[in-house]
mmCIF file of C-alpha atoms in Angstrom:
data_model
loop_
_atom_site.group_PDB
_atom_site.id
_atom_site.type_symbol
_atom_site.label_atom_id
_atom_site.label_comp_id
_atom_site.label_asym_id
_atom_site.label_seq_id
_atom_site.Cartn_x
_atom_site.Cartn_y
_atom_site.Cartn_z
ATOM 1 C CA UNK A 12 73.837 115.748 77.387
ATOM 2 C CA UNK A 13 76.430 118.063 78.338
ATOM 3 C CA UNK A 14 74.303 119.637 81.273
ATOM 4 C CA UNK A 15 74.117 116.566 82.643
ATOM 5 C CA UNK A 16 77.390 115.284 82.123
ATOM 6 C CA UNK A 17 78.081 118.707 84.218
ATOM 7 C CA UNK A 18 75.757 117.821 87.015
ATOM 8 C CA UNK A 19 77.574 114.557 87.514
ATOM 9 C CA UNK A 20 80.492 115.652 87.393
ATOM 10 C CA UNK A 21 80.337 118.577 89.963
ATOM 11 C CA UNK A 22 78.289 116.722 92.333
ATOM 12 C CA UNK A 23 80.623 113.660 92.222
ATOM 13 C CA UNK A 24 83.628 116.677 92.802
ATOM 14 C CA UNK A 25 81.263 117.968 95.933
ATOM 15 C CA UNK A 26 81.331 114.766 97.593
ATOM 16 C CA UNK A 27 84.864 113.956 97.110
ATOM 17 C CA UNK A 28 85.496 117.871 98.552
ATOM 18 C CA UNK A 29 83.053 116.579 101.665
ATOM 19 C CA UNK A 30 85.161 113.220 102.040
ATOM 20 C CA UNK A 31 87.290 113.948 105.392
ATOM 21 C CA UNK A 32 89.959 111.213 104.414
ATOM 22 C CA UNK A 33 90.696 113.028 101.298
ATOM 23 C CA UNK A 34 91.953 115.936 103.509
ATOM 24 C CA UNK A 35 93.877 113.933 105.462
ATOM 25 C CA UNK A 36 95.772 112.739 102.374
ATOM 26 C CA UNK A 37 96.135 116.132 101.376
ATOM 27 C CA UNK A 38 97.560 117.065 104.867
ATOM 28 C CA UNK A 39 100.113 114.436 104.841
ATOM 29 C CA UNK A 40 101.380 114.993 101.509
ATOM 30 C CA UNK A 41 102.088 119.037 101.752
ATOM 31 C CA UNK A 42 103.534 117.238 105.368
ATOM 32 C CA UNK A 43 105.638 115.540 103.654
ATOM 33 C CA UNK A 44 107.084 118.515 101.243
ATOM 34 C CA UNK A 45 107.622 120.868 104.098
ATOM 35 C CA UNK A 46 109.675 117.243 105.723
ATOM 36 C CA UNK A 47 111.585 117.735 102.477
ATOM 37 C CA UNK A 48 112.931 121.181 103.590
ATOM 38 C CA UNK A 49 114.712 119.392 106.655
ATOM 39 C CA UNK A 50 116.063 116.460 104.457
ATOM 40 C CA UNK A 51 117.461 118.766 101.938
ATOM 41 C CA UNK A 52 119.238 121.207 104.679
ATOM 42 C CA UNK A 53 120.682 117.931 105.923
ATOM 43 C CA UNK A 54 121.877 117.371 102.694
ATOM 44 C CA UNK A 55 124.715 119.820 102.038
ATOM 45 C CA UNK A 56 124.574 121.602 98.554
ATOM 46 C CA UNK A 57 121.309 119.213 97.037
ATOM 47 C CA UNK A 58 119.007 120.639 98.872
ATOM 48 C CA UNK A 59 116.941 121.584 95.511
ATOM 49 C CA UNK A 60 117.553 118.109 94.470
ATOM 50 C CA UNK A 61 115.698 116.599 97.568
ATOM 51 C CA UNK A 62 113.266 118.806 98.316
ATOM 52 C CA UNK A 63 111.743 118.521 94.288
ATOM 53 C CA UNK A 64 112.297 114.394 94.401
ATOM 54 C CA UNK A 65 110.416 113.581 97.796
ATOM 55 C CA UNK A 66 107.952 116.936 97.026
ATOM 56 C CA UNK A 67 106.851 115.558 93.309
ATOM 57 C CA UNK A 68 106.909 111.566 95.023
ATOM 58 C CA UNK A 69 104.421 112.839 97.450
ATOM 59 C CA UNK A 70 102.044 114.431 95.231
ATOM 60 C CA UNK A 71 102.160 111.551 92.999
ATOM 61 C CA UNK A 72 101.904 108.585 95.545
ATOM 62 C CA UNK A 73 98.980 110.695 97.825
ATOM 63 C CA UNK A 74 97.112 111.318 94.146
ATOM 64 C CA UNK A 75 97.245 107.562 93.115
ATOM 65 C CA UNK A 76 95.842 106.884 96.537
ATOM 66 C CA UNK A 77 93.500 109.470 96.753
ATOM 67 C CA UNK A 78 92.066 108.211 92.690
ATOM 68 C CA UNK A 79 92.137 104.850 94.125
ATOM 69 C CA UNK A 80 90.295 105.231 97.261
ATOM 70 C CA UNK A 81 87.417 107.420 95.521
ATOM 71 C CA UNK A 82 87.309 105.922 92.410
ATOM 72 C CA UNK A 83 86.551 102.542 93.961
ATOM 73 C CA UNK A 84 83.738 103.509 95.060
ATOM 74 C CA UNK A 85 82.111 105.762 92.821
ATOM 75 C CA UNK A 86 79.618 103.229 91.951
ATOM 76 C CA UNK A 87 79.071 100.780 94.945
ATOM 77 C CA UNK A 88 78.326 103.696 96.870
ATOM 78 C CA UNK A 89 75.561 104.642 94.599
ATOM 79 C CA UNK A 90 74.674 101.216 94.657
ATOM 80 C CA UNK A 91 74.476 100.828 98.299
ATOM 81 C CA UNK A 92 72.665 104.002 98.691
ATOM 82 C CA UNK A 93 70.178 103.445 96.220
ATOM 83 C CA UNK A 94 70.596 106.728 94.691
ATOM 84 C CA UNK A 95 72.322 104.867 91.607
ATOM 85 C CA UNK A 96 68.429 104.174 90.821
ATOM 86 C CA UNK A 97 66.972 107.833 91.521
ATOM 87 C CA UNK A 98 69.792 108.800 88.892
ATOM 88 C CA UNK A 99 69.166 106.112 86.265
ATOM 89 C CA UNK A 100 65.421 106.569 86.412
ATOM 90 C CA UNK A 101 65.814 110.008 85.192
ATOM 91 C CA UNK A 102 66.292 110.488 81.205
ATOM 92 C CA UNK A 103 70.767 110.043 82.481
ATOM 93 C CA UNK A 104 71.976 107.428 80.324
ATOM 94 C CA UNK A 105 74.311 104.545 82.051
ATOM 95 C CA UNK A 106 77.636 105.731 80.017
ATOM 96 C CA UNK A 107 76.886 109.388 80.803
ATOM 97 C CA UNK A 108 76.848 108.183 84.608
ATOM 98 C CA UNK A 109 80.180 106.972 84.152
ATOM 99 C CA UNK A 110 81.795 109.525 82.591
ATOM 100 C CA UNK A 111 80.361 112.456 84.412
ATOM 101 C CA UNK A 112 81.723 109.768 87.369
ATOM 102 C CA UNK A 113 85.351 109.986 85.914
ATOM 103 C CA UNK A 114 85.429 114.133 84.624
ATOM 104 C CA UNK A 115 84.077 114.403 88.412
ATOM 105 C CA UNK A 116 87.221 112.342 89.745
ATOM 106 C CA UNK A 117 89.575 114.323 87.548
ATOM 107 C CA UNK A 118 88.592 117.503 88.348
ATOM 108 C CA UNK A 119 89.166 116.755 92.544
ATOM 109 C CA UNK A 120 92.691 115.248 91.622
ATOM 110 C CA UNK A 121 93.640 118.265 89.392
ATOM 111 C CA UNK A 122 92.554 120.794 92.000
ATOM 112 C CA UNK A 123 94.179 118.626 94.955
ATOM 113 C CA UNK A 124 97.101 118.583 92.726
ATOM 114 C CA UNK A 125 96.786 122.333 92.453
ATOM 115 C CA UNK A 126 97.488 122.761 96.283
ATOM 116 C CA UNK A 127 99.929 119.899 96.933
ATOM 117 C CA UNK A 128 101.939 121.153 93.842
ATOM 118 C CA UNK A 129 101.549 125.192 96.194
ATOM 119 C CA UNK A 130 103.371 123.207 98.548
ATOM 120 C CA UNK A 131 105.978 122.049 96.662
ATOM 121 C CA UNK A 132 106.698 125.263 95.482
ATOM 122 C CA UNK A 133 106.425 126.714 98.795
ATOM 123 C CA UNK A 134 109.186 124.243 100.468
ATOM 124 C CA UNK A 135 111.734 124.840 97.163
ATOM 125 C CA UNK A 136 110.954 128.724 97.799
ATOM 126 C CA UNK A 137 112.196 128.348 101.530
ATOM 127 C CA UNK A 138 115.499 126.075 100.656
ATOM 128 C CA UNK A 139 116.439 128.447 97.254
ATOM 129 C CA UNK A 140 114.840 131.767 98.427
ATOM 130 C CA UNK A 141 114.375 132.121 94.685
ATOM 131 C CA UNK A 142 112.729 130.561 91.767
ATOM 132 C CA UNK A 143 114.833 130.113 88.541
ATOM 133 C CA UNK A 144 113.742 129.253 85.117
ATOM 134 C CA UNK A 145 115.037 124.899 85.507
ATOM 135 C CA UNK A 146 112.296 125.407 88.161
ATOM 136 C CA UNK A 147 109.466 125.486 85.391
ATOM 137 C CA UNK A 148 110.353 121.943 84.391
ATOM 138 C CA UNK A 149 108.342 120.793 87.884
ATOM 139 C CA UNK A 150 105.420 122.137 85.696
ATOM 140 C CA UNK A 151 106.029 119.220 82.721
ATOM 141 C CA UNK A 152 106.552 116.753 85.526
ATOM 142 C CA UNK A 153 103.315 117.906 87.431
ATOM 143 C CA UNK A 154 101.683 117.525 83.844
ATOM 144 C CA UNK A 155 102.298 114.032 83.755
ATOM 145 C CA UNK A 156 101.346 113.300 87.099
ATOM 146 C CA UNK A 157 98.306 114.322 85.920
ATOM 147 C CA UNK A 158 97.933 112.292 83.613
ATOM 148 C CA UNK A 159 99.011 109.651 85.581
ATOM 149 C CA UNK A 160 96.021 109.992 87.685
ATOM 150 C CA UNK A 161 93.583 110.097 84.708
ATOM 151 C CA UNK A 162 94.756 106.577 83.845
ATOM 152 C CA UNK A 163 94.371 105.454 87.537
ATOM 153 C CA UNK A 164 91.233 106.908 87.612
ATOM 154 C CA UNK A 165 89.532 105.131 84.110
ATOM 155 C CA UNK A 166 91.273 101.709 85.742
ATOM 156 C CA UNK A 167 89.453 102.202 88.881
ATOM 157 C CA UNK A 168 86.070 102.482 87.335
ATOM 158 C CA UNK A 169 86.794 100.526 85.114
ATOM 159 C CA UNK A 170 87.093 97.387 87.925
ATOM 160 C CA UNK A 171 84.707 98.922 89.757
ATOM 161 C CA UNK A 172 82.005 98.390 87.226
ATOM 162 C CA UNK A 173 82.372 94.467 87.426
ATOM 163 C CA UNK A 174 83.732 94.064 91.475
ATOM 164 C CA UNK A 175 83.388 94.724 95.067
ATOM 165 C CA UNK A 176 85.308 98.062 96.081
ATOM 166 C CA UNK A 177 88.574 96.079 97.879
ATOM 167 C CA UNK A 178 89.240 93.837 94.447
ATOM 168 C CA UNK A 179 88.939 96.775 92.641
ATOM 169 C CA UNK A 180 91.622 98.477 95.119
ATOM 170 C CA UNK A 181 93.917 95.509 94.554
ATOM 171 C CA UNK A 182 93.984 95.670 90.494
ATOM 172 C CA UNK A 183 93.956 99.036 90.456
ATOM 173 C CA UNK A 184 96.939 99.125 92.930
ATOM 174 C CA UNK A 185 98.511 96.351 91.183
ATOM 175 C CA UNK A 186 98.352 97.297 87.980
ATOM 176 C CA UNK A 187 100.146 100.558 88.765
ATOM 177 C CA UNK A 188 102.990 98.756 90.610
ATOM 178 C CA UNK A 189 103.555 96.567 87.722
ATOM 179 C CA UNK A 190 103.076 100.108 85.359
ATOM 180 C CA UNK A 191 105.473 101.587 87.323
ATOM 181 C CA UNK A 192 107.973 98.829 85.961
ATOM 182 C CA UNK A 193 106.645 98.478 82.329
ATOM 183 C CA UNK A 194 109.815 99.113 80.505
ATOM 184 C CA UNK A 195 111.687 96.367 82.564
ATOM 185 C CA UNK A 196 108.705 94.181 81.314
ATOM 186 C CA UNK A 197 109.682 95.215 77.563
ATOM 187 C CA UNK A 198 113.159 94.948 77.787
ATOM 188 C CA UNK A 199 112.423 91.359 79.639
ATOM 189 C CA UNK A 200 109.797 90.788 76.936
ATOM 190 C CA UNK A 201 113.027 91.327 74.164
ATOM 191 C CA UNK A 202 114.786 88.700 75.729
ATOM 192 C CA UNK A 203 112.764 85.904 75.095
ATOM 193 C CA UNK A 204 112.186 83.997 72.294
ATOM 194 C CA UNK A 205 108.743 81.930 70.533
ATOM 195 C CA UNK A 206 105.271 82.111 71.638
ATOM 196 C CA UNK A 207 107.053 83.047 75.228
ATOM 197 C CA UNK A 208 107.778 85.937 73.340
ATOM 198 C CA UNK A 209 104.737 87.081 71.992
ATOM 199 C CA UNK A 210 102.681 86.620 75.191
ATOM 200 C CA UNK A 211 105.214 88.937 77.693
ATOM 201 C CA UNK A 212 105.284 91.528 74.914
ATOM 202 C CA UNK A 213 101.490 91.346 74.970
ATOM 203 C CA UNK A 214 101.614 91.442 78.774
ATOM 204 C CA UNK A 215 104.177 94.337 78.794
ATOM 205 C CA UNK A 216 102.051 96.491 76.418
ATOM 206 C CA UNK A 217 98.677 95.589 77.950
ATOM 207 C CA UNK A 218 100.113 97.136 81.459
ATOM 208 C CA UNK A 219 99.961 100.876 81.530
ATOM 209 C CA UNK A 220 103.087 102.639 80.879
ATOM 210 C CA UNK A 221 104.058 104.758 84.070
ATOM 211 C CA UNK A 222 107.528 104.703 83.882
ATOM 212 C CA UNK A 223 107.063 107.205 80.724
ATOM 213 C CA UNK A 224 105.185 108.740 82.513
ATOM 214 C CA UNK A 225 107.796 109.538 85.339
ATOM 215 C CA UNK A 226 110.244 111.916 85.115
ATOM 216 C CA UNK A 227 110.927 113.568 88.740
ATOM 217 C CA UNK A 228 114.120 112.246 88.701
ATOM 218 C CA UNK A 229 115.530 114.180 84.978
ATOM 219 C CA UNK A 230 113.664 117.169 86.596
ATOM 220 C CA UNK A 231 115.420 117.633 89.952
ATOM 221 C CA UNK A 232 118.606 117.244 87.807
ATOM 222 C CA UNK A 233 117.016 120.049 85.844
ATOM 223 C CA UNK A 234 117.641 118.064 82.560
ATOM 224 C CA UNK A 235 115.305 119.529 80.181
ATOM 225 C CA UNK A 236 112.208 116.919 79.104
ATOM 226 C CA UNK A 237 111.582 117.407 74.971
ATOM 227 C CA UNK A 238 108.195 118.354 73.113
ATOM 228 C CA UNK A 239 108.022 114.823 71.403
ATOM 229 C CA UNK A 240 108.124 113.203 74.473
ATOM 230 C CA UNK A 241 105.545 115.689 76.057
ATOM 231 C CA UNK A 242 103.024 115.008 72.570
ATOM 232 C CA UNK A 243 103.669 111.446 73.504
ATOM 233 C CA UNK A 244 102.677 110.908 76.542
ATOM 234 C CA UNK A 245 99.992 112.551 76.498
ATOM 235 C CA UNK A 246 98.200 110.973 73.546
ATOM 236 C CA UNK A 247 99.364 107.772 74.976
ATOM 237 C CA UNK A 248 97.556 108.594 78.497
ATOM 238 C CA UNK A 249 94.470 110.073 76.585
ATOM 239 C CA UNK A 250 94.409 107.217 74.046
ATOM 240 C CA UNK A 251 94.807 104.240 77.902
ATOM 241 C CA UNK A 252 92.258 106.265 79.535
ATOM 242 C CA UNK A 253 89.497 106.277 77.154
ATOM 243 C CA UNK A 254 89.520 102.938 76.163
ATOM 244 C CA UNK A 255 89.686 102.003 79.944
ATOM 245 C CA UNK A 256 87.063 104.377 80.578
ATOM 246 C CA UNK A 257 85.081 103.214 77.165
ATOM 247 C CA UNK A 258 85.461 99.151 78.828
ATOM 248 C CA UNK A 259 83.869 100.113 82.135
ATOM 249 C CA UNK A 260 81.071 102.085 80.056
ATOM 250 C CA UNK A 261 80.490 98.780 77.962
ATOM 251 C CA UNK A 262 80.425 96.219 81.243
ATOM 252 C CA UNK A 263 78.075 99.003 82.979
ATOM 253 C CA UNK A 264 76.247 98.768 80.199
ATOM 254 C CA UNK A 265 75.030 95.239 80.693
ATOM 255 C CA UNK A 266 74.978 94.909 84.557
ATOM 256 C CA UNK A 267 72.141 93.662 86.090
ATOM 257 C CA UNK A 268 71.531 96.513 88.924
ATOM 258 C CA UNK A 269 68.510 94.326 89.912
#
């Protein structure tokens, strides 16, 4: 099982390596850090403070599209192709496809990470000339961009299991707009009263938490972020991915690939 869980994944990371538009994202996001070093020397005496806010945006924003665009279509390509077949006729069981599928996915978005994050530390190199130890924080903040993208990536197949690849860009795009805002939703959700109640609360929680997730701004500031908060999030982001992951195992599980 594992073998092939390993053959999934690392062929689904060689064709995401091969995919030209993933570069381009890539490009445009250590782009946009080095742009950072001209914003920030604009910006007399927060230079640090720009260049680590639009640096950790851009690695964020570029790997939410880059999880997006790929995971999508993960399986209607396979589909389309036919090789989804060649695969499944093989003794590969259908939820083994889809989560060699998403460990494939994550590993491209934590290596592309890996480089953007090189840039980042590149362009606050160039404006500080130095590292100091507040700089280690981008690390926690990196860390939860991270997992960030695992979520996006489990939503993704999971829509992608049950829809055509532009639906599936929609609710996975929408859903992590709407994240982004999810404790505005529970503090809206507190306001309200009766069954009114009860269904935004169940709307807020449903929506995954990115705000939590998001803490570029209390990094540039060099504000320390604390170990609770750190366990937190990431059994919260574990805990949303696998049961994301676990629905688009069940749905694959009974589609008719006929």
């Amino acid at each position: 099982m594992i073998s092939r869980l390993g053959y999934i994944a690392s062929n689904t990371f060689r064709e995401a390596v091969r995919d030209r538009v993933l570069y381009n994202l890539i490009a445009f996001a250590l782009l946009l850090s080095g742009a950072a070093i001209f914003v920030g020397q604009i910006s007399i005496e927060i230079e640090r403070l720009v260049v680590v806010n639009l640096g950790l945006t851009a690695v964020s924003l570029f790997g939410v599209v880059i999880a997006i665009f790929i995971g999508i279509g993960l399986v209607s390509k396979e589909i389309e192709k036919r090789t989804l077949y060649t695969v499944l006729s093989r003794p590969v069981r259908r939820w083994e496809f889809i989560v060699g599928k998403f460990l494939g996915l994550a590993g491209t978005l934590v290596v592309n990470t890996f480089f953007m994050a090189v840039g980042v530390f590149g362009a606050l190199l160039y404006v500080a000339h130095k590292f100091s130890r507040p700089d280690a924080l981008i690390l926690v903040a990196l860390y939860f961009i991270v997992l960030e993208f695992l979520i996006i990536c489990s939503l993704a197949l999971l829509f992608s299991s049950f829809s055509s690849p532009l639906l599936s860009a929609v609710f996975a795009f929408s859903l992590f707009v709407i994240g982004c805002f999810a404790d505005d939703l529970r503090g809206f959700a507190a306001l309200t009263h009766g069954m009114t109640r009860w269904i935004a609360t169940g709307a807020a929680y449903l929506v995954p938490n990115f705000s939590a997730l998001n803490v570029i701004s209390t990094v540039a500031h060099q504000e320390s972020v604390s170990g609770q908060l750190i366990l937190q999030n990431s059994l919260y982001a574990l805990f949303y991915a696998g049961m994301a992951l676990s629905g688009a195992v069940l749905i694959f599980e009974r589609r008719n690939l006929k």
